[in-house]
mmCIF file of C-alpha atoms and ligand atoms in Angstrom:
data_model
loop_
_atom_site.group_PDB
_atom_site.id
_atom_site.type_symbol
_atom_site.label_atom_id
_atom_site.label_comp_id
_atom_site.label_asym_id
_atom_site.label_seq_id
_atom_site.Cartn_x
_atom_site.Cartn_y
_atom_site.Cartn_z
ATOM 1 C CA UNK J 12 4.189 -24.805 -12.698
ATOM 2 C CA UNK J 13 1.630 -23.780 -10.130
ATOM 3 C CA UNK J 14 -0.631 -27.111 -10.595
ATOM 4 C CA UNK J 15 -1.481 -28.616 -7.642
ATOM 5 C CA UNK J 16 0.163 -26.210 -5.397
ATOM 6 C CA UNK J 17 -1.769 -24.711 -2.561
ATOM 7 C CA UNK J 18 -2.876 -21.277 -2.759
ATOM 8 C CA UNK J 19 -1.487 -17.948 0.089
ATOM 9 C CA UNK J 20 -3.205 -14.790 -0.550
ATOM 10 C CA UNK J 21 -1.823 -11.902 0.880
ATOM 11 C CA UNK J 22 -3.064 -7.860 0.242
ATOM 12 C CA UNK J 23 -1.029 -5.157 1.558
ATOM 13 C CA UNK J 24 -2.039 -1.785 1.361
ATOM 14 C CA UNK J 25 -0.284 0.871 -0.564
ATOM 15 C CA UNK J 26 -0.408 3.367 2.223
ATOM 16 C CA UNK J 27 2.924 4.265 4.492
ATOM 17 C CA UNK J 28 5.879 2.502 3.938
ATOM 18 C CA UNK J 29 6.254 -1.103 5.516
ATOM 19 C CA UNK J 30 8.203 -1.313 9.207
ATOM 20 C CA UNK J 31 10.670 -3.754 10.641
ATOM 21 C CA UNK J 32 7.685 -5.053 12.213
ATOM 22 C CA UNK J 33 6.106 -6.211 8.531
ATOM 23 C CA UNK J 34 9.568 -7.259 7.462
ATOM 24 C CA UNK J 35 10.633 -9.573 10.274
ATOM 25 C CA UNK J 36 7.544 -10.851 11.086
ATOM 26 C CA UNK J 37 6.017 -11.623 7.777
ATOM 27 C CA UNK J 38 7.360 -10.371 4.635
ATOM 28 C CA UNK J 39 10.827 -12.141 4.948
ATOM 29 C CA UNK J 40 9.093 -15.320 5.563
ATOM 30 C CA UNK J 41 7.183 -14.597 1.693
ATOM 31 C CA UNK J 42 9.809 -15.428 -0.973
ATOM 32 C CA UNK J 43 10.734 -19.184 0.468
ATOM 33 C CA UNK J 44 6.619 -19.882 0.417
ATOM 34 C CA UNK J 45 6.855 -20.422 -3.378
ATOM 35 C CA UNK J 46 8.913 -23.594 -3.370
ATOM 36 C CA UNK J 47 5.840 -24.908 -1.692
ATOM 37 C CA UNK J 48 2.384 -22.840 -2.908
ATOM 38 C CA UNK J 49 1.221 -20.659 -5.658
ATOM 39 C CA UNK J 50 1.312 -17.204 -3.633
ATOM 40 C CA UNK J 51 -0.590 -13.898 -4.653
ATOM 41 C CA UNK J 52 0.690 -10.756 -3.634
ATOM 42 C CA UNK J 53 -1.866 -7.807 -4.195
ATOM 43 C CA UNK J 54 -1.613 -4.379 -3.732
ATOM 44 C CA UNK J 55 -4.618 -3.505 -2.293
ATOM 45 C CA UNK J 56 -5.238 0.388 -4.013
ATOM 46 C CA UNK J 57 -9.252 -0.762 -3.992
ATOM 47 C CA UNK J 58 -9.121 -0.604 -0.124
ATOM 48 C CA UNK J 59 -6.951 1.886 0.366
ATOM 49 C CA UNK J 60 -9.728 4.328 -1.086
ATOM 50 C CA UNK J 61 -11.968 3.591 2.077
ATOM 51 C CA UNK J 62 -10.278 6.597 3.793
ATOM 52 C CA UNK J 63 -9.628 9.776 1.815
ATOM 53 C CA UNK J 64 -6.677 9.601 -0.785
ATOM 54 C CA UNK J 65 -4.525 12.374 -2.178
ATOM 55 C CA UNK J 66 -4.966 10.568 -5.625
ATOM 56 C CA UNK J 67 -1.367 11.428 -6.410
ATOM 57 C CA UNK J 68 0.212 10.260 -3.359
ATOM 58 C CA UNK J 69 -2.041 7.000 -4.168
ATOM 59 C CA UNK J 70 -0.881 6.539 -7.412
ATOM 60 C CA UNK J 71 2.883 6.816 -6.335
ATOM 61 C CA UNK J 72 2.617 4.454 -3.470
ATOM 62 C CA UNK J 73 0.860 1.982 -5.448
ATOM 63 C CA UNK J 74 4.295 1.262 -7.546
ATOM 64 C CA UNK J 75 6.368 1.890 -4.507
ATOM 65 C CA UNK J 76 4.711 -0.972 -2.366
ATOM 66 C CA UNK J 77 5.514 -3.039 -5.308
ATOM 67 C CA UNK J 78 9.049 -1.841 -5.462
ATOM 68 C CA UNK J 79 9.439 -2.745 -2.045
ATOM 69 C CA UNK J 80 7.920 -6.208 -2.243
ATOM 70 C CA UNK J 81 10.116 -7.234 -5.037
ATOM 71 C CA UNK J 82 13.180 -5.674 -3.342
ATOM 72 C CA UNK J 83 12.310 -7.540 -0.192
ATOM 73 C CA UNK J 84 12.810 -10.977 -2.326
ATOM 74 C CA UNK J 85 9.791 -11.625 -3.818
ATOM 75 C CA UNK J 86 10.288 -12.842 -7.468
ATOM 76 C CA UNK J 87 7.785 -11.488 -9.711
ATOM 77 C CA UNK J 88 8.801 -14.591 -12.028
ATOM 78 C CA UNK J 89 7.771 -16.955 -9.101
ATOM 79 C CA UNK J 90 4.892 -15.379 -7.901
ATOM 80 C CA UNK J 91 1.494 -13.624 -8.779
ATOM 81 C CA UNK J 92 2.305 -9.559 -7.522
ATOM 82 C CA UNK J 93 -0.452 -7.545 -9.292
ATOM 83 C CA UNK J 94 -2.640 -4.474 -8.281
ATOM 84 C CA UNK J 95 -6.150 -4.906 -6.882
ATOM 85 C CA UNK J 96 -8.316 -2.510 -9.201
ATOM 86 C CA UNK J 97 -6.301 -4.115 -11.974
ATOM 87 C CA UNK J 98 -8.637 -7.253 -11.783
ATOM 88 C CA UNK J 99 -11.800 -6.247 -12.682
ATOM 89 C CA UNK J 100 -13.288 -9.521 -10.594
ATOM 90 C CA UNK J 101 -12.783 -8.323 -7.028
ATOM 91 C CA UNK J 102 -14.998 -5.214 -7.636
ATOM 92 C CA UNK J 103 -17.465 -7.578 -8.883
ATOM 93 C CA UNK J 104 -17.466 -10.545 -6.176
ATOM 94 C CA UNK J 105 -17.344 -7.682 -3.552
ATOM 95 C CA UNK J 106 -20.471 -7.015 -4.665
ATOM 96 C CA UNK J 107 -22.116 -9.850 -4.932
ATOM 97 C CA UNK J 108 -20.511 -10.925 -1.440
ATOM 98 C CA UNK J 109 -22.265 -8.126 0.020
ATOM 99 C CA UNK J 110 -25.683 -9.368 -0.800
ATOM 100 C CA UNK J 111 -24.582 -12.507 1.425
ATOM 101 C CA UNK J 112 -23.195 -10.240 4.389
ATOM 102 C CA UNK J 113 -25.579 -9.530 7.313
ATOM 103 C CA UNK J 114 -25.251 -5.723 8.120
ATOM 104 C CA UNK J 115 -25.092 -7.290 12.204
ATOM 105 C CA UNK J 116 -21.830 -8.707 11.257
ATOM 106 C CA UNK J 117 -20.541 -5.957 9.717
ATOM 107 C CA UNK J 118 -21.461 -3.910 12.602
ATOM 108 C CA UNK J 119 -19.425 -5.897 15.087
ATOM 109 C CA UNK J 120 -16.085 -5.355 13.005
ATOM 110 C CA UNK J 121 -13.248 -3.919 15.604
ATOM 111 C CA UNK J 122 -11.354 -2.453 12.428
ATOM 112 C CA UNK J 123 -14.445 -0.415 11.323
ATOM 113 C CA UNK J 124 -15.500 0.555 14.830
ATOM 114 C CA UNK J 125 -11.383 1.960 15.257
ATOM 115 C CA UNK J 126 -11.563 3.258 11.583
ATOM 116 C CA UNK J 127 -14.993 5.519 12.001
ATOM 117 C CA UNK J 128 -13.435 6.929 15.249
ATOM 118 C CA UNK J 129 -10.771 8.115 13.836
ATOM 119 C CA UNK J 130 -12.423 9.337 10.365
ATOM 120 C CA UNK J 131 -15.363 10.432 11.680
ATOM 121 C CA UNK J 132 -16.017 12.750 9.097
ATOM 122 C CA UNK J 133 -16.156 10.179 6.845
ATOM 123 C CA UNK J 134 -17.768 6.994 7.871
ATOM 124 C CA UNK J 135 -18.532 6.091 3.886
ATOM 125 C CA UNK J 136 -20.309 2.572 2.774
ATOM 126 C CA UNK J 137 -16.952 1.064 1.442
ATOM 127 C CA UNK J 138 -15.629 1.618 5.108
ATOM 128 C CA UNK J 139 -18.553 -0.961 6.348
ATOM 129 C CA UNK J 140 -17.958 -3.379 3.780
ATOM 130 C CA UNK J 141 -14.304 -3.629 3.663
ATOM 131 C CA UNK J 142 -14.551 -7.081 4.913
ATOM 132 C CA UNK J 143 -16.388 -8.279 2.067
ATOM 133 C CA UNK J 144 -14.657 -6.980 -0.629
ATOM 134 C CA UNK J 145 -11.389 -8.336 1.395
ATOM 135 C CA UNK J 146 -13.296 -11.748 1.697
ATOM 136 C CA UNK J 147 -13.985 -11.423 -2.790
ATOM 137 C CA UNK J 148 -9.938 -10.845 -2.911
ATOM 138 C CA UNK J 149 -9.074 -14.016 -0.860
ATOM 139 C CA UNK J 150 -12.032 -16.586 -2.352
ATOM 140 C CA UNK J 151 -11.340 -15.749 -5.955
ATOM 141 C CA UNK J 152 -8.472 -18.084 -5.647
ATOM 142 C CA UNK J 153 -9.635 -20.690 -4.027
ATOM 143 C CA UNK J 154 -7.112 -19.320 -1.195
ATOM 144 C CA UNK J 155 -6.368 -21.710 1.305
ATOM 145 C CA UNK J 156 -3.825 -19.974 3.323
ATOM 146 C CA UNK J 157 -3.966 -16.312 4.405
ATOM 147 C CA UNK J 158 -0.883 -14.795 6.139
ATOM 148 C CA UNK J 159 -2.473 -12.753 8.988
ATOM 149 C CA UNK J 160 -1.697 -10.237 12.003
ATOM 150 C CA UNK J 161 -3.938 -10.130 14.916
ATOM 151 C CA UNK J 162 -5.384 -7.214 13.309
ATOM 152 C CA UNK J 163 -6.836 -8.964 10.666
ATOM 153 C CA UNK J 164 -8.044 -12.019 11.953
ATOM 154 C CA UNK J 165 -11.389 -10.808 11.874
ATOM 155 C CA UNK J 166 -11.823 -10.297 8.890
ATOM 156 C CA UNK J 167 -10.299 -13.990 7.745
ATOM 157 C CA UNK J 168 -13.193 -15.377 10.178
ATOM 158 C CA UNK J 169 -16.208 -13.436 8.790
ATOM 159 C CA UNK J 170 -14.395 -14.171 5.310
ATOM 160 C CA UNK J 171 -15.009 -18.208 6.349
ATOM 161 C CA UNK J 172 -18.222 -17.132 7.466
ATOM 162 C CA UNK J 173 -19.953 -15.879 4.502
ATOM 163 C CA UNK J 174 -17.842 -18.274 2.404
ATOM 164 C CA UNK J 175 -19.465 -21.053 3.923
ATOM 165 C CA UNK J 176 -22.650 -19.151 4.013
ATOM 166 C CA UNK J 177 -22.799 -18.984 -0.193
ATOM 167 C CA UNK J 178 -21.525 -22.669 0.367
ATOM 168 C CA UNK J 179 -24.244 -23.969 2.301
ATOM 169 C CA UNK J 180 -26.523 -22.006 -0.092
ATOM 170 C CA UNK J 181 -25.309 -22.965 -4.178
ATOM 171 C CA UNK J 182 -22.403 -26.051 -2.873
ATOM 172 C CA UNK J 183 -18.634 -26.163 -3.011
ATOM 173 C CA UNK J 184 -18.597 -23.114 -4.618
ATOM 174 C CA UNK J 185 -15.348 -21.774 -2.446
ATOM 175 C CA UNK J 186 -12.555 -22.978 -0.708
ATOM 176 C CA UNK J 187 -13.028 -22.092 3.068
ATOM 177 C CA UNK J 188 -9.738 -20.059 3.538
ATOM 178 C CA UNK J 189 -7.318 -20.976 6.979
ATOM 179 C CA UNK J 190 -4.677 -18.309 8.718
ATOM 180 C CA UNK J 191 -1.358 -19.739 7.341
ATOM 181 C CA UNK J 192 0.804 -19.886 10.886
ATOM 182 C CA UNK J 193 4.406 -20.084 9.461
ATOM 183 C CA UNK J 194 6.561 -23.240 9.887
ATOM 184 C CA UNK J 195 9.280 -21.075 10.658
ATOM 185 C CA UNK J 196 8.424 -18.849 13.549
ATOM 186 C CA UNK J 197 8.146 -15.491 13.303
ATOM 187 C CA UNK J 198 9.132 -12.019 15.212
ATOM 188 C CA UNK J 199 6.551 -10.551 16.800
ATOM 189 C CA UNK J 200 8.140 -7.032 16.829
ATOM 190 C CA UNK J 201 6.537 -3.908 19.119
ATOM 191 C CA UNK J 202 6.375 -0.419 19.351
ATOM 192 C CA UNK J 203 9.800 1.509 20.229
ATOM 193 C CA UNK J 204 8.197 4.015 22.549
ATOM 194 C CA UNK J 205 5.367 1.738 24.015
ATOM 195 C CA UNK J 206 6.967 -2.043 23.822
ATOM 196 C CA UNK J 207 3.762 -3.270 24.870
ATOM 197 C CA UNK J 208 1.677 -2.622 21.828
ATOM 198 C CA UNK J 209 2.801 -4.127 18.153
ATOM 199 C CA UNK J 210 4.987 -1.597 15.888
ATOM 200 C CA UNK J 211 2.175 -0.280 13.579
ATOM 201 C CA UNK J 212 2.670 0.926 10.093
ATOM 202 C CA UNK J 213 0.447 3.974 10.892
ATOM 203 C CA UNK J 214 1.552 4.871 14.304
ATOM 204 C CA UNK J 215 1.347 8.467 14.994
ATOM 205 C CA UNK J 216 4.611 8.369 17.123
ATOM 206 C CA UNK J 217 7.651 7.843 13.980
ATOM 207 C CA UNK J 218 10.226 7.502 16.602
ATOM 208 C CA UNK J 219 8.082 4.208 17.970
ATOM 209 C CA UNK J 220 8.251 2.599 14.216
ATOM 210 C CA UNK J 221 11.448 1.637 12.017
ATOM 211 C CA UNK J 222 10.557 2.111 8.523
ATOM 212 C CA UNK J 223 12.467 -0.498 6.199
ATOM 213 C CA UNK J 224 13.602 2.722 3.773
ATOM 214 C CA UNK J 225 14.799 4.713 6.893
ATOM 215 C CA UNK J 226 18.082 5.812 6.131
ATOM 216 C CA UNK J 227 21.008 4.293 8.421
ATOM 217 C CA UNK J 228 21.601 7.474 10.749
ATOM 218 C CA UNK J 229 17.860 7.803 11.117
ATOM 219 C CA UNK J 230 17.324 3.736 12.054
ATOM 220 C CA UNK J 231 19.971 4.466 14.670
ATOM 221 C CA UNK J 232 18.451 7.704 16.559
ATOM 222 C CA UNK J 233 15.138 5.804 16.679
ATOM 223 C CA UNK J 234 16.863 2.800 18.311
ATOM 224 C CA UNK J 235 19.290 5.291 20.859
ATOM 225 C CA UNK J 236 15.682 6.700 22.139
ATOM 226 C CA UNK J 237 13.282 3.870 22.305
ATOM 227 C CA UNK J 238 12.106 3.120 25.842
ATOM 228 C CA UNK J 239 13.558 0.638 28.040
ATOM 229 C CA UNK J 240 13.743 0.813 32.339
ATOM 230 C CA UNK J 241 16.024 2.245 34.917
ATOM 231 C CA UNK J 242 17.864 -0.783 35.081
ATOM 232 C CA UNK J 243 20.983 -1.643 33.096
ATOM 233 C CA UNK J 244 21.616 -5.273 32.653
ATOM 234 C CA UNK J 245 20.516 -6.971 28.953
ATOM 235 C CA UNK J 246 18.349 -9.534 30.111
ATOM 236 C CA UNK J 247 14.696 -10.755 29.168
ATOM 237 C CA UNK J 248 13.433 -10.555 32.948
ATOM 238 C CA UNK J 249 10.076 -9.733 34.113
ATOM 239 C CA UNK J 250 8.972 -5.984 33.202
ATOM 240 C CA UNK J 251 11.681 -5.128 30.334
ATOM 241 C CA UNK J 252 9.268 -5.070 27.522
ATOM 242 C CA UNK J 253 11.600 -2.296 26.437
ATOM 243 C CA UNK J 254 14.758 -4.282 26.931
ATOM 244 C CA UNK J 255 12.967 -8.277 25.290
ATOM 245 C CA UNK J 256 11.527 -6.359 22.187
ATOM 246 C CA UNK J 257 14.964 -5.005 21.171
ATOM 247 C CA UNK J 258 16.426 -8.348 22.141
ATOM 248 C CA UNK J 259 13.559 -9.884 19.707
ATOM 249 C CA UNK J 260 14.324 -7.490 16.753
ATOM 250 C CA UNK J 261 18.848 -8.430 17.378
ATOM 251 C CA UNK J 262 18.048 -12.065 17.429
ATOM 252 C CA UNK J 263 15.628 -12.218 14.417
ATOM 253 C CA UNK J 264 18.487 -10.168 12.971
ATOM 254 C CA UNK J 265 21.307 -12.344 13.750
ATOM 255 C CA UNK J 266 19.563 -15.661 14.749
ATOM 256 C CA UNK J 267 21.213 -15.495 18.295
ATOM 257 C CA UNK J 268 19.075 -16.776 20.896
ATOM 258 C CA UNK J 269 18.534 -14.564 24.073
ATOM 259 C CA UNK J 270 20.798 -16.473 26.211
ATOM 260 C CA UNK J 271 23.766 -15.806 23.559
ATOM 261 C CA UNK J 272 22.317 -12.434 23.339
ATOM 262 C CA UNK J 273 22.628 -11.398 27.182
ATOM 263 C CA UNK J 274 26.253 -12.919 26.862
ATOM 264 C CA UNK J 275 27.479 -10.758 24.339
ATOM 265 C CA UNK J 276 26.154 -7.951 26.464
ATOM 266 C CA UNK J 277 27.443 -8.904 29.902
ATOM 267 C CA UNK J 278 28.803 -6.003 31.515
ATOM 268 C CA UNK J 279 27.800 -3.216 28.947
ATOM 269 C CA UNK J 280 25.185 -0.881 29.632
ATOM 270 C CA UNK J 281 21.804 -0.072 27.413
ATOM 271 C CA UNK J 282 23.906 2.408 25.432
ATOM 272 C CA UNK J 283 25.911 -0.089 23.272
ATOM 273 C CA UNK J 284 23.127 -3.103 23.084
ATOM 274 C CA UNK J 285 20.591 -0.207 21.486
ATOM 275 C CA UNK J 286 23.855 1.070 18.955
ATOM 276 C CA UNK J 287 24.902 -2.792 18.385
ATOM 277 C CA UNK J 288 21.100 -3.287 16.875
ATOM 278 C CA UNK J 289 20.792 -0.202 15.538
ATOM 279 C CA UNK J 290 23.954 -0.678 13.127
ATOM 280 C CA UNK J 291 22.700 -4.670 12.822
ATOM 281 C CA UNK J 292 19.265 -3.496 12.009
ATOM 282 C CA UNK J 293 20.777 -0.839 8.924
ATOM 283 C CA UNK J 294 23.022 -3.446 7.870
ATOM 284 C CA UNK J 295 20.346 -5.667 7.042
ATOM 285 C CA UNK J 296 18.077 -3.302 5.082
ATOM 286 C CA UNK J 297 20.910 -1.672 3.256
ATOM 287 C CA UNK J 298 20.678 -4.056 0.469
ATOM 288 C CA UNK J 299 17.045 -4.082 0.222
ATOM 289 C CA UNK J 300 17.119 0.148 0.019
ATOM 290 C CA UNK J 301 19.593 -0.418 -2.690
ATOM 291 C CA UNK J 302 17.008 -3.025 -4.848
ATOM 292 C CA UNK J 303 14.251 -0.752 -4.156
ATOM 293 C CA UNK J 304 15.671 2.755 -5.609
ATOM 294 C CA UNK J 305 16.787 0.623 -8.415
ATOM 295 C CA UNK J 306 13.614 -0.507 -9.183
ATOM 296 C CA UNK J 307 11.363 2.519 -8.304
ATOM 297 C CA UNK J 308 13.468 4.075 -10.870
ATOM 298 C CA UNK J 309 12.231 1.679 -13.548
ATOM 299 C CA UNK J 310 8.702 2.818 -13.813
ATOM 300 C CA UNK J 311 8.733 -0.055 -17.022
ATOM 301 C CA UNK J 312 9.491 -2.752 -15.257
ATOM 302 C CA UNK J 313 7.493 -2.299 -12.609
ATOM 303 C CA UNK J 314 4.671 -1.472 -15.095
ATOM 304 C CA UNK J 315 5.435 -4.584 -16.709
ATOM 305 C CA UNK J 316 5.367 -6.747 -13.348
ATOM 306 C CA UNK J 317 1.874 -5.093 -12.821
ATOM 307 C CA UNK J 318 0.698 -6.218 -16.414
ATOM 308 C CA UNK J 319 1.695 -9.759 -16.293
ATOM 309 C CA UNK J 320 0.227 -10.068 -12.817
ATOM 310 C CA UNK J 321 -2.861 -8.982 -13.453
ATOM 311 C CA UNK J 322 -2.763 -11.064 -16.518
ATOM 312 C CA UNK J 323 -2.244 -14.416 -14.492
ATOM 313 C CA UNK J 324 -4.650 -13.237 -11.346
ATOM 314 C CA UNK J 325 -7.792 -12.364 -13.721
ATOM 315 C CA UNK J 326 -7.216 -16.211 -15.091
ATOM 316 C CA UNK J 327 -8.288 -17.672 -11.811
ATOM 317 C CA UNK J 328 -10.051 -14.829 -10.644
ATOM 318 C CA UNK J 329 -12.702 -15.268 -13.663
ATOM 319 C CA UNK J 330 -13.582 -18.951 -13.634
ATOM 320 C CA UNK J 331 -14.433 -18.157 -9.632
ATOM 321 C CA UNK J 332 -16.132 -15.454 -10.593
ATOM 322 C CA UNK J 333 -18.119 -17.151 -13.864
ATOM 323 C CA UNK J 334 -19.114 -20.150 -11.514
ATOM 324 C CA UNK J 335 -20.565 -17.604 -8.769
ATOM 325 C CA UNK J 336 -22.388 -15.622 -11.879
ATOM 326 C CA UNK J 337 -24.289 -18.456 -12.468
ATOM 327 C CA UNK J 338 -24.873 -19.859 -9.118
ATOM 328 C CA UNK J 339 -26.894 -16.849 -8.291
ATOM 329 C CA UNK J 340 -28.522 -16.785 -11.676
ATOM 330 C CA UNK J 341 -27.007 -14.473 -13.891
ATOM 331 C CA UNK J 342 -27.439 -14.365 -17.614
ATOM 332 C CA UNK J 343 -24.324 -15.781 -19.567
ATOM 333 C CA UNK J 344 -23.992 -13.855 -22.101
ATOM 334 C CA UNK J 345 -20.854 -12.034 -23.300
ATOM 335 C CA UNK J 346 -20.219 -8.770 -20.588
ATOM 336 C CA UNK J 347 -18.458 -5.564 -21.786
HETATM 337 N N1 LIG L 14 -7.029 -5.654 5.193
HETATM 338 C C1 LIG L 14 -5.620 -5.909 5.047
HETATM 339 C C2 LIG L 14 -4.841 -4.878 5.870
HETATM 340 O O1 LIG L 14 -5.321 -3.795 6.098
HETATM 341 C C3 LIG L 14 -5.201 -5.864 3.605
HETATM 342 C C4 LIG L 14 -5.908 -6.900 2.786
HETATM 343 C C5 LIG L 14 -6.828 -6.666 1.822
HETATM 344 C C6 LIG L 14 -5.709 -8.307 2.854
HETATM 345 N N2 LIG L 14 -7.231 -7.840 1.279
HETATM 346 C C7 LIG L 14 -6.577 -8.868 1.877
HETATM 347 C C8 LIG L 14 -4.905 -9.127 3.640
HETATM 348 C C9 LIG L 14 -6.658 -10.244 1.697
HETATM 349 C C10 LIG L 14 -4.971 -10.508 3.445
HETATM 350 C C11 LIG L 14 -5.860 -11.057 2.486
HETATM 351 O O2 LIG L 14 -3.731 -5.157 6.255
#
């Protein structure tokens, strides 16, 4: 069923649960992709294990980032969802990658410069070579199309880099991976106390973030508070960052346009326009809360979604990896 069919790799780590931000702007976009390409969906716990884990916690969020993915729409039956260390291959590539990655460009990583200031106790190896083990996760596939924030973008260039580096070196050995910019455009949703900065899954601030399990009273205290100006008319002028980002989030909610948006609002002040998209904004993750405790419940099935993945991701992850073995002269015998 996949033949033929283009391939979007996306990772998402299992740490903090996803915002409104995630949801609108990417992962509602995800389920329709599969009518079109073969799609990989990997929990990233390899990565996640760059900054210091409370295994425990680790363990848990693994299956609940999974939970969530499936109850945001994404058919387990129609796409690869799998767990990173479950694939033995990405380990191995990210290896072998490394040996093709100039410490220079590693050095001039934003994410790892941000990352070491803030764990500064802990500036370990894996933290430098992120990039190369994400670069092993996206070229086992032969990924063509990688889903990516700003945030990331980085990373998908140096990934293109040493791709065609090992390229240039053995021959078409990888697909050169492209940022997948969605037909359908998406939300670019901000912070609710600073709406000039993008809503971040690991903002300090939770009042600035809506989580997509935040229960319905706590989704509308977040939206009462978040900043807006001393003005009161709902309208995307000039200097309402506050005022356009909640107008962004109600119209990628409802599909009004901001011109239908500041009509329904004529004459009402901040007050009701922050309720109206606070009840909007529970009302649309209600269902997907009520998927997701069903299926965190079911420890099996979820367990069972994990086997088959990996299952169907080790496939094309090992004749990748086999051909790169023996480009760079490995022995072929049998490995254990
Ligand atoms: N680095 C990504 C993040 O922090 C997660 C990630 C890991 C990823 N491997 C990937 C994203 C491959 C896209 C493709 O968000």
């Amino acid at each position: 069923m996949y033949q033929d069919k283009k391939v979007v790799f996306s990772g998402v780590q299992p740490s903090g649960v996803l915002t409104l931000g995630n949801y609108l702007g990417a992962i509602r976009n995800f389920p329709k992709f599969s009518e079109e390409y073969r799609c990989y969906y990997c929990v990233v716990d390899e990565h996640a294990i760059t900054v210091r884990q409370n295994p425990a916690d680790l363990r848990r969020r693994t299956y609940e980032t999974l939970a969530l993915y499936i109850a945001c729409g994404l058919d387990p039956e129609k796409n690869v969802i799998y767990v990173q260390s479950h694939v033995s291959a990405h380990a191995e590539l990210g290896w072998i990658l490394d040996c093709y990655t100039m410490f220079g460009e590693l050095s001039r990583m934003t994410q790892f410069k941000d990352k070491s200031k803030k764990n500064a106790d802990n500036v370990n190896a894996g933290l430098f070579t992120y990039p190369t083990l994400m670069a092993a996760d996206i070229l086992l596939y032969q990924t063509e199309l990688v889903p990516v924030g700003d945030d990331q973008k980085q990373h998908l260039e140096i990934t293109r880099d040493i791709a065609g580096r090992f390229n240039s070196i053995y021959g078409d050995v990888f697909v050169i991976p492209e940022p997948f910019i969605s037909k359908t455009p998406s939300a670019r949703i901000m912070s609710l106390a600073e709406p000039t900065k993008k809503m971040s899954k690991s903002d300090e601030n939770e009042n600035a973030i809506v989580r997509i399990l935040d229960p319905k009273d706590v989704i509308i205290r977040k939206f009462k508070r978040a900043v807006t100006d001393s003005d009161t008319v709902v309208c995307a002028a000039e200097g309402k960052d506050g005022i356009i980002n909640l107008m962004s989030i109600y119209g990628a909610l409802t599909g009004k346009s901001f011109p239908e948006i500041e009509q329904e609002f004529a004459g009402k002040g901040y007050g009701d326009f922050k309720l109206a998209v606070g009840e909007t904004c529970a009302d649309v993750l209600a269902p997907i809360q009520t998927e997701y405790a069903r299926l965190v419940a079911d420890k099996k099935y979820l367990e069972e979604v994990m086997a088959n993945g990996a299952r169907e991701a080790a496939k094309s992850a090992m004749k990748t990896l086999s051909k790169v073995r023996r480009k760079v002269g490995f022995t072929d015998l049998p490995r254990y």
